[in-house]
Amino acid sequence: MQLSPLGCTAICGLILGTPLINAQSLSARIDQFVAAKPDYAKKAAARSSDSEFVRRINLDLCGVTPSTVDARAFLADPAPDKRLKLIDKLLASEGFVRHLVDTFDVLWMDRRADKHVKRGEWLEFLRASFAANKPYDQLVSEILSADGSDPKMRAAARFYLDREGEPHLITKDVSRLFLGMNLQCAQCHDHPLVDAYKQDHYYGIYAFLSRSFLFADKGAKQSIFAEKGEGEVSYQSVFVAKVTKNTGPRIPDRPLLDEPKLEKGQEYVVPYKPGEKPQPKYSRRAQLAKEITSPANPRFARAAANRFWFLMMGRGIVHSVDLDHQDNPPSHPELLDELAKEFAAKKFDIRAYVREIVSSETYQRSSEPPKGQEVEPRDFAVYPLRPLTPEQLALSMMQATGMLEVERKKLGAKATEKAVYDQAQKAVQTFVGLFGSPAGEPFDPTAYEATLAQSLYLRNGDLIRDWLAPRPGSLTQRLADLKEPAALAEELYLSVLTRPPSVEEQKDVADFLAKRTDRPAAIQDLVWALLTSAEFRFNH
Amino acid sequence: MKPFYACNSLEHAVSRRHFLTGSAAGLGALGFADMIRASGEIERRNKRVLVIYLAGGVSQLETWDPKPGTNTGGPFQAIPTNVTGVHICELLPHTARHMHRLALIRGINTNMDDHGGGAYIMMTGRRRNPGESYPHLGAVMSKLLGDENNPLPGYIHITPGSGNGGFNRGDAAFLGPRYASVTLPDGNPPANLSRPNTLSELADAQRNDLRERLNNRFMQTRRSADTEAYTTSYDQAAQVMQRRSIFDLSREPAHLRERYGNHDFGRHCLLARRLLENGVTFAKVSHSNYDTHHENFDFHIEQLGEFDRTFATLLDDLAQRGMLESTLVVVMSEFGRTPTINRNLGRDHWSRAWSIAAAGSGIQGGAVVGRTNDNGTAVVDRQVNGGHLFHTYFRALGLNPTRNHYAGGRPIPMADPQASAISEILS
């Protein structure tokens, strides 16, 4: 059984007469699809340095830069397969789960305030799901199936309940998040700019939801997402006067849902009366989760594959990720097909799929373009610069300044991963307020803006000032203990920027310290300058 | 063929290519700036807005639309103003002498009696709908009228009391955080405006110098619009720190401070004028609190006593500085108050027949539009809603309200397409 990968490929290729590409690992196939574009070799950045890689992979998988100790160990490790080993270690870590929770909480709830479901319970539902590596389709299915009445699945109902059960809002978000179709414009008319997005698409999804409403269950003292057994959907375009259309539930480009015909008056097990929770014999909404995640709906796997690609690569193969239509074709159509097929074939195993993406050479390219080359982001020839999310920024600043380590020390025997990061939550929330998108607005990680409030905070804010105060285990304390400027520069650059300083930078540090008579304050100012640099602010 | 689309089709054509890839946010904005230039609106940029927000809902009957001698009129008389035939409540004697500068809109029906919902209509010109969020007037104006070289925030909200200051990202909705409001509670300067005490000016310069050296090195090979925006935001902060004296009212002459009034509202209005004078596009001053479910009349005597003299001084001061004709001034609330007087001598929330006042840029002084019936319980002539008001503000500032914003490439009319400007009060 111990055939070498190359041998296997060659044999399978020969025997089955299929292209060699099919038998290789997905990560190798990614590289081949991407490299097939003309001039790719000329445009492609070199392989990232170990420093670039270790910073990037920690940010992308765990949402925080590596600790000084971990970075130093990785850089010193001579093993040729150390990148793969690190990927596997991080994928198995609590940090990966935590980062997925942060990412999907923002993606699915848009930082809405919690009203009907406590945010903590929702986060715990996500945590348990990602920790168990729950298949992605199952997770989505659970969220779209929960109505809030089953205590075990109450948290999953937050998607519906904290949108106040508003069918239009849910229609827009379900199509945007799970089908890669931003149908917002199609509520009132066929999309004016996207020929492929029709009002029929919008109302087909809306029809799964139009009978549902938020019901205040007085007995259980909670709201649930209830549903009537009747009510048809009709709509008019604001462009076309006096033409009324009707539709039943329907996923875009799929046939109309085949529904049981119930006689009028026979729709209910428990009839609809004000103040009582109705129970219809047939639930339209119950079909939604099934129809969305069904293998017969190729958009789901495609949107999912593209979404995780986007999270790791900073750009979708279809880009923007919610504008998948014929006039906005994928940059690499065959690759996207392949990814969607593989993700689905591996039962939407998130870890396995992400592992293939980040193991590819495509992911591991440097963010420095080759000299003289204008590179389009859609070529995936150079890793893009991406601003850290508010969560990544807060945690990475705490990592760099040693504050996570300080919290760990303070907790002593109780210092689990979770306990340490719980301690960091207050700072994270401050950063979310300052750097995050407003509640209810979808977060677009590719739309970056710097504000005055942010830069005043970074310059003069007391929280960052406090992180720079020396204390046992903190970076400024460790630096104060290093007498040699060269050693100090090494510890400083490794801790904040995850790389050793250049010769020029060593000199900068030495000069800076020589200029100043107040060494402890000078050390704080050095750390501040690195923390506020563009190199720190962006994932690269 | 595309169906005819009510909004500007030229902009569709321009943005379609970018829209298809979802990148209109950046590129569409360029096209938009070009269009402003092409239409000559760039010359109208030297305009600004001041909103005096009488929080809680001022009574229209005790201000702009008195009904003395009726069952709803209350105890106060109407007084003549310096515009023949226009009467306002006797609680506004100083304001009455500025009627030639003021226009009154007396036929407002916003049909929303909830504080939050009413405020939303007055700030965005739209009714609140789940899943939709529209930018505040201040964010919109900050984008359309703001000078991008001015380091100050475009939209500043001065609130009474020592509440939470800071940065209100939601106000700008899809326009982006650059246009969101900064709250100055009790008129205090923005957070983190001063260098920490423990950091000398020299040390601050040295650490920034090192930061810039690092950035230059990094950006030699890896430069993007984002890294550029990030590094220049530190320069913006430095400029605002240097100009922090504009938040300092002690720089104003004592006699002027005295005329504005020795109370929070007076100080806040004076600060607003200083900010507008220094390049802030939109200032909102809240005066609190007019939510008079009890003792409506006593409260209005007290509150309007502060408002009246300060407001008159403000109009004078703006006019004397030559700023009034380029500054749109609006006095508004989230709604008015019930004509019916309740058993606690209060008036309750009322949005179906109420008034606001405007002055300055583009406003026809002395104009009165809209009419309520004899005891103020309904609008009988020229009824308008929040959408009409929004259109009117645009026109008063020389802007076209029928254009679109673009949110991720999606066209969104700047003002409700079902409403239009109240041309009777425009000059």
Coordinates of N, CA and C in Angstrom, one line a residue, chain B residues 92-198:
Chain B
L92 N -41.3 82.9 22.6 CA -40.2 83.1 21.7 C -40.0 84.5 21.3
P93 N -39.9 85.5 22.2 CA -39.9 86.9 21.8 C -38.7 87.3 21.1
H94 N -37.5 86.7 21.4 CA -36.3 87.1 20.7 C -36.3 86.5 19.3
T95 N -36.7 85.2 19.2 CA -36.8 84.6 17.9 C -37.8 85.3 17.0
A96 N -38.8 85.9 17.5 CA -39.8 86.6 16.7 C -39.2 87.8 16.0
R97 N -38.1 88.3 16.5 CA -37.5 89.4 15.8 C -36.6 89.0 14.7
H98 N -36.4 87.6 14.5 CA -35.6 87.1 13.4 C -36.5 86.4 12.4
M99 N -37.8 86.6 12.5 CA -38.7 85.9 11.6 C -38.3 86.1 10.1
H100 N -37.8 87.2 9.8 CA -37.4 87.5 8.4 C -36.3 86.5 7.9
R101 N -35.7 85.9 8.8 CA -34.6 84.9 8.4 C -35.2 83.4 8.5
L102 N -36.4 83.3 9.1 CA -36.9 81.9 9.3 C -38.0 81.5 8.4
A103 N -38.0 80.3 8.0 CA -39.2 79.7 7.3 C -39.8 78.7 8.3
L104 N -41.1 78.6 8.2 CA -41.8 77.6 9.1 C -42.6 76.6 8.2
I105 N -42.4 75.4 8.6 CA -43.2 74.3 7.9 C -44.2 73.8 8.9
R106 N -45.4 74.1 8.7 CA -46.5 73.8 9.7 C -47.3 72.6 9.4
G107 N -47.0 71.9 8.3 CA -47.9 70.8 7.9 C -47.3 69.4 8.0
I108 N -46.4 69.2 9.0 CA -45.7 67.9 9.0 C -46.5 66.8 9.6
N109 N -46.6 65.7 8.9 CA -47.2 64.5 9.4 C -46.3 63.3 9.2
T110 N -45.5 62.9 10.2 CA -44.6 61.8 10.1 C -45.2 60.5 10.5
N111 N -46.4 60.6 11.2 CA -47.1 59.4 11.6 C -46.2 58.4 12.3
M112 N -45.5 58.8 13.3 CA -44.6 57.9 14.1 C -44.5 58.5 15.4
D113 N -45.1 57.9 16.4 CA -45.2 58.5 17.7 C -44.1 57.9 18.7
D114 N -43.2 57.2 18.2 CA -42.2 56.6 19.0 C -40.9 57.4 18.9
H115 N -40.2 57.6 20.1 CA -39.1 58.5 20.0 C -38.0 58.0 19.0
G116 N -37.7 56.8 19.1 CA -36.6 56.3 18.2 C -37.0 56.3 16.8
G117 N -38.3 55.8 16.5 CA -38.8 55.8 15.1 C -38.9 57.2 14.6
G118 N -39.4 58.2 15.4 CA -39.5 59.5 14.9 C -38.2 60.2 14.6
A119 N -37.2 59.9 15.5 CA -35.8 60.5 15.4 C -35.2 59.9 14.1
Y120 N -35.5 58.6 13.8 CA -35.0 58.0 12.6 C -35.5 58.7 11.4
I121 N -36.8 58.9 11.4 CA -37.4 59.6 10.2 C -36.8 61.0 10.0
M122 N -36.6 61.7 11.1 CA -36.1 63.1 11.0 C -34.6 63.1 10.6
M123 N -33.9 62.1 11.0 CA -32.5 62.0 10.7 C -32.2 61.4 9.3
T124 N -33.0 60.5 8.8 CA -32.7 59.8 7.6 C -33.7 60.1 6.4
G125 N -34.8 60.8 6.8 CA -35.8 61.0 5.8 C -36.6 59.8 5.3
R126 N -36.4 58.7 6.1 CA -37.1 57.4 5.7 C -37.7 56.8 7.0
R127 N -38.7 56.0 6.8 CA -39.3 55.2 7.9 C -38.4 54.0 8.1
R128 N -38.3 53.6 9.4 CA -37.4 52.5 9.7 C -38.0 51.2 9.3
N129 N -37.3 50.4 8.6 CA -37.7 49.0 8.1 C -36.7 48.0 8.5
P130 N -37.1 46.8 9.0 CA -36.1 45.8 9.4 C -35.2 45.5 8.2
G131 N -34.0 45.4 8.5 CA -33.0 45.0 7.4 C -32.6 46.1 6.5
E132 N -33.1 47.3 6.8 CA -32.6 48.5 6.0 C -32.0 49.5 6.9
S133 N -30.9 50.1 6.5 CA -30.4 51.2 7.3 C -29.9 52.3 6.4
Y134 N -30.4 53.5 6.7 CA -30.1 54.6 5.8 C -29.1 55.5 6.6
P135 N -28.3 56.2 5.9 CA -27.3 57.1 6.6 C -28.1 58.4 7.1
H136 N -27.6 58.9 8.2 CA -28.1 60.2 8.8 C -27.8 61.3 7.8
L137 N -28.6 62.3 7.9 CA -28.4 63.5 7.1 C -27.0 64.1 7.3
G138 N -26.5 64.0 8.6 CA -25.2 64.5 8.9 C -24.1 63.7 8.1
A139 N -24.3 62.4 8.0 CA -23.3 61.6 7.3 C -23.3 61.8 5.8
V140 N -24.6 62.0 5.3 CA -24.7 62.3 3.9 C -24.1 63.6 3.5
M141 N -24.4 64.6 4.4 CA -23.8 65.9 4.0 C -22.3 66.0 4.2
S142 N -21.9 65.2 5.2 CA -20.4 65.1 5.4 C -19.8 64.6 4.2
K143 N -20.4 63.6 3.6 CA -19.9 63.0 2.3 C -20.0 64.0 1.2
L144 N -21.2 64.6 1.0 CA -21.4 65.4 -0.2 C -20.8 66.8 -0.1
L145 N -20.7 67.4 1.1 CA -20.2 68.7 1.2 C -18.9 68.9 1.8
G146 N -18.4 67.8 2.4 CA -17.2 67.9 3.2 C -15.9 68.1 2.4
D147 N -15.0 68.8 3.0 CA -13.7 69.0 2.4 C -12.8 67.9 2.8
E148 N -12.4 67.1 1.9 CA -11.6 65.9 2.3 C -10.2 66.3 2.9
N149 N -9.8 67.5 2.6 CA -8.5 67.9 3.2 C -8.6 68.4 4.6
N150 N -9.9 68.6 5.1 CA -10.0 69.0 6.5 C -9.9 67.8 7.4
P151 N -9.0 67.8 8.4 CA -8.8 66.7 9.2 C -10.0 66.4 10.2
L152 N -10.8 67.4 10.5 CA -11.9 67.3 11.5 C -13.0 66.3 11.0
P153 N -13.6 65.7 11.9 CA -14.8 64.8 11.5 C -15.8 65.7 10.9
G154 N -16.5 65.2 9.9 CA -17.5 66.0 9.2 C -18.8 66.2 10.0
Y155 N -19.1 65.2 10.8 CA -20.4 65.2 11.5 C -20.2 65.1 13.0
I156 N -20.6 66.2 13.7 CA -20.3 66.2 15.1 C -21.7 66.4 15.8
H157 N -21.9 65.7 16.9 CA -23.1 65.8 17.7 C -22.8 66.2 19.1
I158 N -23.3 67.4 19.5 CA -23.0 67.9 20.9 C -24.3 67.5 21.7
T159 N -24.1 66.8 22.7 CA -25.2 66.3 23.6 C -25.1 66.9 25.0
P160 N -26.2 67.1 25.6 CA -26.2 67.6 27.0 C -25.7 66.4 27.9
G161 N -25.3 66.8 29.1 CA -25.0 65.8 30.1 C -23.7 65.2 29.8
S162 N -23.2 64.3 30.7 CA -21.8 63.8 30.6 C -21.8 62.4 30.1
G163 N -22.8 62.0 29.3 CA -23.0 60.7 28.8 C -21.8 60.1 28.0
N164 N -22.1 59.1 27.3 CA -21.0 58.5 26.5 C -20.6 59.3 25.3
G165 N -19.3 59.5 25.2 CA -18.9 60.2 24.0 C -18.5 59.1 22.9
G166 N -18.0 59.6 21.9 CA -17.5 58.6 20.9 C -18.1 58.6 19.6
F167 N -18.0 57.5 19.0 CA -18.0 57.4 17.6 C -19.2 56.5 17.2
N168 N -20.1 57.0 16.4 CA -21.4 56.3 16.2 C -21.4 55.7 14.8
R169 N -20.8 54.5 14.6 CA -20.6 54.0 13.3 C -21.9 53.8 12.5
G170 N -23.0 53.5 13.3 CA -24.2 53.2 12.6 C -24.8 54.3 11.9
D171 N -24.5 55.6 12.3 CA -25.1 56.8 11.7 C -24.8 56.8 10.2
A172 N -23.7 56.3 9.8 CA -23.3 56.4 8.4 C -23.8 55.3 7.5
A173 N -24.3 54.2 8.2 CA -24.8 53.0 7.5 C -23.8 52.6 6.4
F174 N -24.3 52.5 5.1 CA -23.4 52.0 4.1 C -22.4 53.0 3.5
L175 N -22.5 54.3 4.0 CA -21.5 55.3 3.5 C -20.1 55.0 4.1
G176 N -20.1 54.3 5.1 CA -18.7 54.0 5.7 C -18.4 54.9 6.9
P177 N -17.5 54.3 7.8 CA -17.3 55.0 9.1 C -16.7 56.4 9.0
R178 N -16.1 56.7 7.8 CA -15.5 58.0 7.7 C -16.5 59.1 8.0
Y179 N -17.8 58.8 7.6 CA -18.8 59.8 7.7 C -19.7 59.7 8.9
A180 N -19.4 58.8 9.8 CA -20.2 58.6 11.0 C -20.0 59.7 12.0
S181 N -20.9 59.9 12.9 CA -20.8 61.1 13.8 C -19.9 60.8 14.9
V182 N -19.3 61.9 15.4 CA -18.6 61.8 16.7 C -19.4 62.6 17.7
T183 N -19.7 62.0 18.8 CA -20.5 62.6 19.9 C -19.5 63.4 20.8
L184 N -19.9 64.6 21.1 CA -19.1 65.3 22.2 C -20.0 65.6 23.4
P185 N -20.0 64.7 24.3 CA -21.0 64.9 25.5 C -20.6 66.1 26.2
D186 N -21.6 66.9 26.5 CA -21.5 68.2 27.2 C -20.4 69.1 26.5
G187 N -20.2 68.9 25.2 CA -19.3 69.7 24.5 C -17.8 69.4 24.7
N188 N -17.5 68.3 25.4 CA -16.1 68.0 25.6 C -15.5 67.6 24.3
P189 N -14.2 67.8 24.2 CA -13.5 67.5 23.0 C -13.5 66.0 22.7
P190 N -13.2 65.5 21.5 CA -13.2 64.1 21.2 C -12.3 63.3 22.2
A191 N -12.6 62.0 22.3 CA -11.7 61.2 23.2 C -10.3 61.1 22.6
N192 N -9.4 61.0 23.5 CA -8.0 60.7 23.1 C -7.3 61.8 22.3
L193 N -7.8 63.1 22.5 CA -7.3 64.2 21.7 C -6.0 64.7 22.2
S194 N -5.7 64.4 23.5 CA -4.4 64.9 24.0 C -3.4 63.8 24.2
R195 N -2.2 64.2 24.0 CA -1.0 63.3 24.2 C -1.0 62.9 25.7
P196 N -0.8 61.6 26.0 CA -0.7 61.2 27.4 C 0.3 62.0 28.2
N197 N 0.0 62.3 29.4 CA 0.9 63.2 30.2 C 2.3 62.6 30.3
T198 N 2.4 61.3 30.3 CA 3.7 60.7 30.5 C 4.6 60.7 29.2

